[in-house]
Coordinates of C-alpha atoms and ligand atoms in Angstrom, one line a residue:
X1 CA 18.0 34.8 20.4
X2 CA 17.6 36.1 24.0
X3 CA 21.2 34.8 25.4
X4 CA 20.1 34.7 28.9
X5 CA 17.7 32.2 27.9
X6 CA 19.7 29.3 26.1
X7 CA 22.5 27.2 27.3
X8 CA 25.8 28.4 25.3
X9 CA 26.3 25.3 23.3
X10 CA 22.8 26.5 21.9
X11 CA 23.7 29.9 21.0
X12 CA 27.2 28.5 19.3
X13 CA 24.7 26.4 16.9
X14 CA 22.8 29.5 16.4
X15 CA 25.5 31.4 15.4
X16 CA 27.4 28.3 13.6
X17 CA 24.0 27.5 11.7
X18 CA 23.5 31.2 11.1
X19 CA 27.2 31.6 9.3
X20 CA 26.5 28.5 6.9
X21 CA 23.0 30.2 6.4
X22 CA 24.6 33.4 5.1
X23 CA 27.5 32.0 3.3
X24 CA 26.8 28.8 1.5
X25 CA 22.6 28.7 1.3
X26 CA 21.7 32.0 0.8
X27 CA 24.0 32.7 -2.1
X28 CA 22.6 30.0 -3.5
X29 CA 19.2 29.5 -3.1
X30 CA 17.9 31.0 -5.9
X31 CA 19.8 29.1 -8.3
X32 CA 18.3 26.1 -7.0
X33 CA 15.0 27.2 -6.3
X34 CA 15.2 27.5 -10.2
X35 CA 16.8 24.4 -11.1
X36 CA 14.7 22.1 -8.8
X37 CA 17.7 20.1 -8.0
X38 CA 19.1 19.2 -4.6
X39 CA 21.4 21.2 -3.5
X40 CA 24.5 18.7 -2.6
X41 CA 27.0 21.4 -1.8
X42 CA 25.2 22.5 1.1
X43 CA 24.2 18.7 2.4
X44 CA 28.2 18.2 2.2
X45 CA 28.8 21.9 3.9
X46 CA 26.4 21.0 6.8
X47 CA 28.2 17.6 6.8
X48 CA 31.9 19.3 7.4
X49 CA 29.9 21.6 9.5
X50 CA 29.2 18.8 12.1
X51 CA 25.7 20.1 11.9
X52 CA 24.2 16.6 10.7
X53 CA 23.2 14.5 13.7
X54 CA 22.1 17.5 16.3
X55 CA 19.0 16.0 17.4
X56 CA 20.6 11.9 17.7
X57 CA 22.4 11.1 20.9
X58 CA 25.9 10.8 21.3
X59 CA 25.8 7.7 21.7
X60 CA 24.9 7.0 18.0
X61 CA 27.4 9.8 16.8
X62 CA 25.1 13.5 17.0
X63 CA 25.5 15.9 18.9
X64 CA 22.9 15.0 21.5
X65 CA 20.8 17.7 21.1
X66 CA 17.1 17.8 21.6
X67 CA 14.5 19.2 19.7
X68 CA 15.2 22.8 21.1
X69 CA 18.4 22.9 19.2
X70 CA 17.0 21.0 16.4
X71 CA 14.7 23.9 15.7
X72 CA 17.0 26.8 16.4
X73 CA 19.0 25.6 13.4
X74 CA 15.9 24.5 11.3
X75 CA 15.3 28.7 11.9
X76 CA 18.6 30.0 10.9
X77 CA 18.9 27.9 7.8
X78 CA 15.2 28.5 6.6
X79 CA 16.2 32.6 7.3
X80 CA 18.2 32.4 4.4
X81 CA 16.7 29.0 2.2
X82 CA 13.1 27.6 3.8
X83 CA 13.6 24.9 1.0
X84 CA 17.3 24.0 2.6
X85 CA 15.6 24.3 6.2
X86 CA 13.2 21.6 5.6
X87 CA 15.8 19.7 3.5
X88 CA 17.9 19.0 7.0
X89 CA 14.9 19.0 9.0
X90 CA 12.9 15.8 7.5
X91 CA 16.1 14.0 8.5
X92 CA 15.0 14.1 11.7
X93 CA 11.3 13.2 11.0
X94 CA 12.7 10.1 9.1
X95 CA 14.8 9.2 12.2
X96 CA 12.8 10.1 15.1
X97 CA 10.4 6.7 14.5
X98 CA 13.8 5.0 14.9
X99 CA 14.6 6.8 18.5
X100 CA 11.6 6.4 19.1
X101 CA 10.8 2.9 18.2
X102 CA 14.0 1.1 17.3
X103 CA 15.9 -1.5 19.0
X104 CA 19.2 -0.6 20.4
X105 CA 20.6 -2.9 17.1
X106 CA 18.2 -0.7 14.7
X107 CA 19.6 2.5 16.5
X108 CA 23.5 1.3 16.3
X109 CA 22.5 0.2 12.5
X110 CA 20.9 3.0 11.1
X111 CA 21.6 7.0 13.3
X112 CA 25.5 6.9 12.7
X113 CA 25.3 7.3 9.3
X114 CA 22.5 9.7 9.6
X115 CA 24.2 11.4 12.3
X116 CA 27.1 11.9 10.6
X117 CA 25.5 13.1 7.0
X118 CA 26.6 10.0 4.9
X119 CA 22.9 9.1 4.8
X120 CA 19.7 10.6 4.3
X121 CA 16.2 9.5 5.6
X122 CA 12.7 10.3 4.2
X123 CA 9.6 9.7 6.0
X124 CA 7.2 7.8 4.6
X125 CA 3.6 7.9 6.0
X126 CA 0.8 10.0 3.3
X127 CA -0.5 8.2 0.5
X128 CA -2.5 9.2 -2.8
X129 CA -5.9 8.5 -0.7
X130 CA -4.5 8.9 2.9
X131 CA -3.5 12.2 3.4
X132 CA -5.0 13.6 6.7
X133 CA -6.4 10.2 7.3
X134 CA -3.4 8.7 8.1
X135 CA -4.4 5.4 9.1
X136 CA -6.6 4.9 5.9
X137 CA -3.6 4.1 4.2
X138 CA -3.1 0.7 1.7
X139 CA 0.3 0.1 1.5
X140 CA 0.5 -3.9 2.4
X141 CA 3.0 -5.8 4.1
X142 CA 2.7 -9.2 4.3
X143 CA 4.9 -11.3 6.1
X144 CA 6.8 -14.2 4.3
X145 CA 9.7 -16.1 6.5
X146 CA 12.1 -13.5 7.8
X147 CA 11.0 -10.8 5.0
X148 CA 8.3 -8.5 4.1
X149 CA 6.5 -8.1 0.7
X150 CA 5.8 -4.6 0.4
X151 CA 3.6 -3.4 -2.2
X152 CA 1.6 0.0 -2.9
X153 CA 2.8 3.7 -3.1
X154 CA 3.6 6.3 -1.0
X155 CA 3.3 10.2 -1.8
X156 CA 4.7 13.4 -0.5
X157 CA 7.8 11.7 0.5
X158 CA 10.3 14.7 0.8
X159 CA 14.1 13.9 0.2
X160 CA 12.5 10.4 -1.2
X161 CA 14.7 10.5 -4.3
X162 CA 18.2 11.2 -2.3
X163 CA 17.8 9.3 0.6
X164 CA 19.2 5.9 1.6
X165 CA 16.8 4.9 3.9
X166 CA 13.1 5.3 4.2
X167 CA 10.7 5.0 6.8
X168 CA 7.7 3.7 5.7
X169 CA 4.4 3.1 7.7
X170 CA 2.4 0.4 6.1
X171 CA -0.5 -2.2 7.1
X172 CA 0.5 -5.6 8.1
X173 CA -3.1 -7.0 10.2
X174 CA -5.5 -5.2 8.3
X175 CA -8.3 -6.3 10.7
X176 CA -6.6 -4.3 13.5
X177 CA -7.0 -0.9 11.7
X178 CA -4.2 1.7 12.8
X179 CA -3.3 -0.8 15.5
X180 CA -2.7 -3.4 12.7
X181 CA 0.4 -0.6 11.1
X182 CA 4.0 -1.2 11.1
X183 CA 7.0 0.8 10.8
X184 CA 9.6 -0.4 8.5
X185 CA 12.9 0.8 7.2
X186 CA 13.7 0.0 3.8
X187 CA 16.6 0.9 1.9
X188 CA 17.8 2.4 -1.1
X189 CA 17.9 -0.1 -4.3
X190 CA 16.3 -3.4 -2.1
X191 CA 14.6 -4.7 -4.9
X192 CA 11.1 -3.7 -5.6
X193 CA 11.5 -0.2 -4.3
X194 CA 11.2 2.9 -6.6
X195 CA 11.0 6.7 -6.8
X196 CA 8.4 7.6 -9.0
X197 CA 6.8 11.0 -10.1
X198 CA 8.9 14.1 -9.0
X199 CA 6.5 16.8 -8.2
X200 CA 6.8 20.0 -9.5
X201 CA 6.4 22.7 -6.5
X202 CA 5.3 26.1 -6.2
X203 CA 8.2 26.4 -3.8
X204 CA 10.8 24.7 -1.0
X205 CA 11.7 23.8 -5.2
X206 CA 15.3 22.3 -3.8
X207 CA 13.7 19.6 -1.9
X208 CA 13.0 17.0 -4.0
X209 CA 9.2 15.7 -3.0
X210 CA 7.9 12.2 -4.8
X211 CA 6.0 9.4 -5.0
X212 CA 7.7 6.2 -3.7
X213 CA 6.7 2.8 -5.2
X214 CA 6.6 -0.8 -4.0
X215 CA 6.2 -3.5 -5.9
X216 CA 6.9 -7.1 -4.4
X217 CA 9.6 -5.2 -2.2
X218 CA 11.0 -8.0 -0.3
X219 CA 12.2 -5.8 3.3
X220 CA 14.4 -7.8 6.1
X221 CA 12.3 -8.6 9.1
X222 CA 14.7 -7.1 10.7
X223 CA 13.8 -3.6 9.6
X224 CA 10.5 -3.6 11.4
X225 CA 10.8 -1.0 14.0
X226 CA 11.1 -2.5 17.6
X227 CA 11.0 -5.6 15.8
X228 CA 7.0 -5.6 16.7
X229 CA 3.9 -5.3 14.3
X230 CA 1.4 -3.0 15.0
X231 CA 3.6 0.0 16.8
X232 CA 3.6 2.1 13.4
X233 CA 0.5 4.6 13.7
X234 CA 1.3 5.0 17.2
X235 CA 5.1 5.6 16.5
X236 CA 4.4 8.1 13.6
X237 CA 2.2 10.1 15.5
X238 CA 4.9 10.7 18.5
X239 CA 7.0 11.1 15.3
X240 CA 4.9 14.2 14.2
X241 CA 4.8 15.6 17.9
X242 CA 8.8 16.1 18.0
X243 CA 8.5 16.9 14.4
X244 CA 5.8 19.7 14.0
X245 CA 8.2 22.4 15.9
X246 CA 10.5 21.8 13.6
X247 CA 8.5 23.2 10.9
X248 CA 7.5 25.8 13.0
X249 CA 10.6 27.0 13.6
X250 CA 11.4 26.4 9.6
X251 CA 7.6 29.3 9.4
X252 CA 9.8 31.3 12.3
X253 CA 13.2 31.3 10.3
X254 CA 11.2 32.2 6.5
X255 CA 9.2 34.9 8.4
X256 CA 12.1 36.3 10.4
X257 CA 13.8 36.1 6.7
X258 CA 11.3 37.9 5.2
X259 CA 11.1 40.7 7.3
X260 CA 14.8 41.2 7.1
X261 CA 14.5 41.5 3.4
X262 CA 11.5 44.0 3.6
X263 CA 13.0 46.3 6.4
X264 CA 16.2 46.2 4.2
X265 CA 14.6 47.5 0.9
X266 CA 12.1 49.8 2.2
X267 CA 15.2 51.0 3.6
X268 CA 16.6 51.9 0.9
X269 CA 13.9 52.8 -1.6
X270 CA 12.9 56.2 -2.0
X271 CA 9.2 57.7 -2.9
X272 CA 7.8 61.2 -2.1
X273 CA 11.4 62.2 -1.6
X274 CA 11.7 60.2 1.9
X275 CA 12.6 56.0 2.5
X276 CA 9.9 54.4 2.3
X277 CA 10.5 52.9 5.8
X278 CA 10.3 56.3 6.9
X279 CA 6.4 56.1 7.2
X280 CA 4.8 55.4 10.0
X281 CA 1.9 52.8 7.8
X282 CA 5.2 50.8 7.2
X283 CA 6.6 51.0 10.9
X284 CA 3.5 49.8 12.2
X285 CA 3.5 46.6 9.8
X286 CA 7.2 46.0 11.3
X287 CA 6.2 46.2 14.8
X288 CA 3.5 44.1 14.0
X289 CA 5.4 41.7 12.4
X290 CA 8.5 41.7 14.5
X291 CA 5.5 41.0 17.4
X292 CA 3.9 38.2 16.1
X293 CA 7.2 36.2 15.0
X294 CA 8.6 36.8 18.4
X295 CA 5.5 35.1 20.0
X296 CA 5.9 32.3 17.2
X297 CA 9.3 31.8 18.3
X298 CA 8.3 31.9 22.0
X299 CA 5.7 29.4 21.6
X300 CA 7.9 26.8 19.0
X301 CA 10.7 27.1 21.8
X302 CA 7.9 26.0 24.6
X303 CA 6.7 23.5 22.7
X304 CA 10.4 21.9 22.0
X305 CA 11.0 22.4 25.7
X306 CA 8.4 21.0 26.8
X307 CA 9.1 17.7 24.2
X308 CA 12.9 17.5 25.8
X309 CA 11.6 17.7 29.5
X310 CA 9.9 14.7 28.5
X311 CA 6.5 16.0 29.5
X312 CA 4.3 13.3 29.2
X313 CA 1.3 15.4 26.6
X314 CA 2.9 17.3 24.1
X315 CA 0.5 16.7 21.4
X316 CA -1.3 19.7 22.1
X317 CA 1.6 22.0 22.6
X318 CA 3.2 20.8 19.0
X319 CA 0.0 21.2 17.4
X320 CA -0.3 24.5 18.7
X321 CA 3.2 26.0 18.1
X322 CA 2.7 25.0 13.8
X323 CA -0.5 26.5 13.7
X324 CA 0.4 29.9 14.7
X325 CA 4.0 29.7 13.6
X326 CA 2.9 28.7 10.3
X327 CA 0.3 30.9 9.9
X328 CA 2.5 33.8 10.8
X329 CA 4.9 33.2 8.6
X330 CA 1.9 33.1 5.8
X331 CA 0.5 36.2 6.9
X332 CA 3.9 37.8 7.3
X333 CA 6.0 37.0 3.7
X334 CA 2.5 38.4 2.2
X335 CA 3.0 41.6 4.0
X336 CA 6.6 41.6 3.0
X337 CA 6.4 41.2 -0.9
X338 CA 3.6 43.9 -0.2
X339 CA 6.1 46.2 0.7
X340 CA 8.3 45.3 -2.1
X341 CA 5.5 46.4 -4.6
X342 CA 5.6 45.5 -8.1
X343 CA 9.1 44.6 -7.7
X344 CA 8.6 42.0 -4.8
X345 CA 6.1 40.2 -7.2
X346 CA 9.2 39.5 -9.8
X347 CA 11.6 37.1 -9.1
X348 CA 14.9 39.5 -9.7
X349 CA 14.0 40.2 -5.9
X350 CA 14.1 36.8 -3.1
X351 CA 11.1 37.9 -1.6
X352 CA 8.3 36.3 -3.7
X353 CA 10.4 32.8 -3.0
X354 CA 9.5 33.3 0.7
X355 CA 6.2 34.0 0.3
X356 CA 6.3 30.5 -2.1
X357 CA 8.2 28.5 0.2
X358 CA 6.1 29.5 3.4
X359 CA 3.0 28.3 1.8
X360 CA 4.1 24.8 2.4
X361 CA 4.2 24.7 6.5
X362 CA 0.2 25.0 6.3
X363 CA 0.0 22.1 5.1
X364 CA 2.5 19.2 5.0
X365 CA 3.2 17.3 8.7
X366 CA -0.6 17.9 8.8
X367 CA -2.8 20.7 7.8
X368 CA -3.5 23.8 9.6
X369 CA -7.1 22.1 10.1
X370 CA -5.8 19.1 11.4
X371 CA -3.9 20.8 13.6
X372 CA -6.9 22.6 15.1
X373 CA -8.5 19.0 15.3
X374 CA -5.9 17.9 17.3
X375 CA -5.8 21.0 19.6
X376 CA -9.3 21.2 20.0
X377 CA -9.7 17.2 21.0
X378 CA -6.7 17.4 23.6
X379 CA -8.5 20.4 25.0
X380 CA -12.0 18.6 25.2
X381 CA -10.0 15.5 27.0
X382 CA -8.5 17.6 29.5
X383 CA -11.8 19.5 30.2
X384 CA -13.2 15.6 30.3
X385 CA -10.6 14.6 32.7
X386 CA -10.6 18.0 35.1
X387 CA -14.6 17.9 35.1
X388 CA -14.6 21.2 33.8
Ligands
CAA401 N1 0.6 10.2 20.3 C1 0.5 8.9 20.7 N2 -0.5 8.1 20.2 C2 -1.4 8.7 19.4 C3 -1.4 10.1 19.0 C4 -0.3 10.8 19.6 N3 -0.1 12.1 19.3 N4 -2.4 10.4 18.2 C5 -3.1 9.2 18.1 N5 -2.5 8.2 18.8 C6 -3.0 6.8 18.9 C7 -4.3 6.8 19.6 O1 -4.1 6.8 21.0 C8 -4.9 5.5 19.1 O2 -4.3 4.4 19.7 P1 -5.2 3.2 20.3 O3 -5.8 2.5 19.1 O4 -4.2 2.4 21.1 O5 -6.2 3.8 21.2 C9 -4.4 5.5 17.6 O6 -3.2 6.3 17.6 C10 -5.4 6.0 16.7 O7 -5.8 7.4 17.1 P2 -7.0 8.2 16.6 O8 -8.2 7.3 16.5 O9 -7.0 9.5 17.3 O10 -6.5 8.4 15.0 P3 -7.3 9.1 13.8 O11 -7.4 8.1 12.7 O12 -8.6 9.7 14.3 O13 -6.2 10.2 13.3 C11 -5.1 12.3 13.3 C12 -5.7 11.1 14.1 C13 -4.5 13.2 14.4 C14 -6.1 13.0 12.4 C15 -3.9 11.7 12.4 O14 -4.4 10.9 11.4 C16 -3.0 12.8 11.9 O15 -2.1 13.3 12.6 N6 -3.2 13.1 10.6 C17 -2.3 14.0 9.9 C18 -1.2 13.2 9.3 C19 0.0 14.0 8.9 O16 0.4 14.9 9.7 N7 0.6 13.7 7.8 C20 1.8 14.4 7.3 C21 2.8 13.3 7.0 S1 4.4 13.9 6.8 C22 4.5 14.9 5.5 O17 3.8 15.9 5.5 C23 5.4 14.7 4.3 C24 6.8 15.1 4.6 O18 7.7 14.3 4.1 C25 7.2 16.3 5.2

């Protein structure tokens, strides 16, 4: 980080996120990356931390923080662990409907604990047939007194199995389409409500990512967010605006990782009787590299500037920033357990785990394509709107 450029409560969480990074996820993430189990020692070390609640205002007990220094620290943690980095991060996707949508009583009721690591949230949006069309989705709730019956299933629901709360998107006027969707938070062991199928990853393997189902789940009235039917689809889309930096800045922390690793080893290994880092073929590839993460980090750092301004279009911005990010971090842990060799396609060496774990940010909190979908209609609505 450029210290002239952030404030220095942001470098302190740089550095603060960076020392947890190195001593309590790194030595550990290959052990769980193994195991496929969720790492509790390090939710508990970012908890003593104070690291829980950086993006929630004060006011509900975080640190006030934006999305800026949500994704500074979503970078140092993924540096060491990409699965760890995206195990803190969906904490704030599962919140940010609540910031964004809640009542002040929904915000008192359910950002403390989250805020001060007690509680987990998942996000709860994708189904089995509603992927990238969101608003296709089938999970019903139907209004009875002062509950709702939820039933259907959601998938891809990352920290589903060890969170308390969940916040689910689901239809309620199914005439209205996605105006006719709802947010609604429901809680761990209402009745009705159950983690199914664990799935088993290719990587971010500490995270645990499942299906979430709802039969006859009876949810308070109370838990619809902004206490209004219909806001959901709109609410999870600003949702994945705030969000998406956040994964690019996870892309920007594996890549950075990566080519830490790879600059490291080639270091050190010898061949023709020189380092192999000595050659210019493999200097190039670091400047390269080095180039094209910087600009990620430049552009995931515009975007979540431009989301805490409170800049009114950010859509386009967000998109942007996990396209490249993403793909740079794709393109850039290849390159790395390329340099490796045979030994970075073995798992004795933590490179082939970042190549793994990167593969992820292409796809979930919407594809690379829909990404481009989204870019590409924001631009042909400004050109619409300018006349150009
Ligand atoms: N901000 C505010 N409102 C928005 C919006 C935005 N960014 N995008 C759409 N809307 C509103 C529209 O204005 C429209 O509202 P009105 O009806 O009032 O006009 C409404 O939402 C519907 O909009 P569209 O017709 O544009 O919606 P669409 O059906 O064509 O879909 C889409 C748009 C962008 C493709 C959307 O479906 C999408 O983002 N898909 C990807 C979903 C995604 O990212 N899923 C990942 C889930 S999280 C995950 O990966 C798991 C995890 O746990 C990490």
């Amino acid at each position: 980080m450029i210290e002239e450029l952030y404030t220095p409560q942001q470098m302190d969480l740089g550095r603060r996120a960076r020392e947890l990074a190195e001593t309590v996820m790194r030595p550990v993430a290959a052990k769980y990356d193994a195991e496929q189990t969720y790492p509790w020692e390090v939710q508990r070390a970012i908890q003593e931390a104070g690291l829980s609640g950086v993006w929630i205002p004060e006011e509900y007990g975080g640190l006030g923080g934006g999305v800026l220094d949500l994704c500074i620290v979503v970078e140092e943690f993924s540096r060491a662990c990409g699965g760890m980095g995206v195990g803190f991060a969906v904490n704030a996707l599962g919140s940010f409907p609540i910031l964004i949508g809640g009542t002040e009583e929904q915000k008192e009721r359910w950002l403390p604990p989250i805020a001060a690591g007690d509680k987990l949230i998942a996000f709860g949006l994708s189904e089995k047939e509603a992927g990238s069309d969101a608003a296709s989705m089938k999970t019903r709730a139907v209004r009875d007194g002062d509950v709702f019956v939820l039933n259907g299933e959601k998938k891809w629901n990352t920290n589903g199995a060890v969170a308390s709360f969940n916040t689910v998107f689901a239809v309620t006027q199914p005439d209205r389409g996605a105006r006719g969707i709802s947010g609604l938070v429901v809680e761990e062991g209402m009745p009705g409500y159950r983690v199914g199928k664990h799935e088993d990853k290719l990587g971010i393997r500490c995270v645990p990512v499942v299906e979430i189902h709802f039969e006859d789940c009876r949810v308070p009235a109370e838990n619809l967010l902004g206490g209004v039917e219909g806001r959901g689809f709109k609410h999870a889309m600003i949702t994945l605006d705030r969000a998406r930096p956040g994964v690019a800045a996870q892309a920007v922390g594996l890549a950075q990782g990566a080519l830490d690793l790879a600059m490291e080893y080639t270091h050190g290994r010898q061949q023709f009787g020189q380092s192999v880092s000595s050659f210019q073929g493999v200097q190039w590839m670091f400047a390269d590299m080095a180039t094209q993460i910087e600009a990620a980090r430049q552009l995931v750092h515009t975007a979540a500037r431009t989301i805490d301004a409170g800049a009114k279009n950010i859509t386009k911005v967000s998109a942007m920033c996990k396209l490249m990010a993403t793909d740079v971090a794709m393109k850039v842990t290849t390159d790395c357990v390329q340099l490796f060799g045979g030994y970075g396609y073995c798992k004795d060496y933590p490179i082939e785990k970042f190549m793994r774990d990167a593969k992820i940010t292409q796809i979930y909190e919407g594809t690379n394509q829909i990404q481009r979908l989204v870019i590409a209609r924001n631009l042909l609505r400004e050109a619409a709107s300018t006349g150009s």
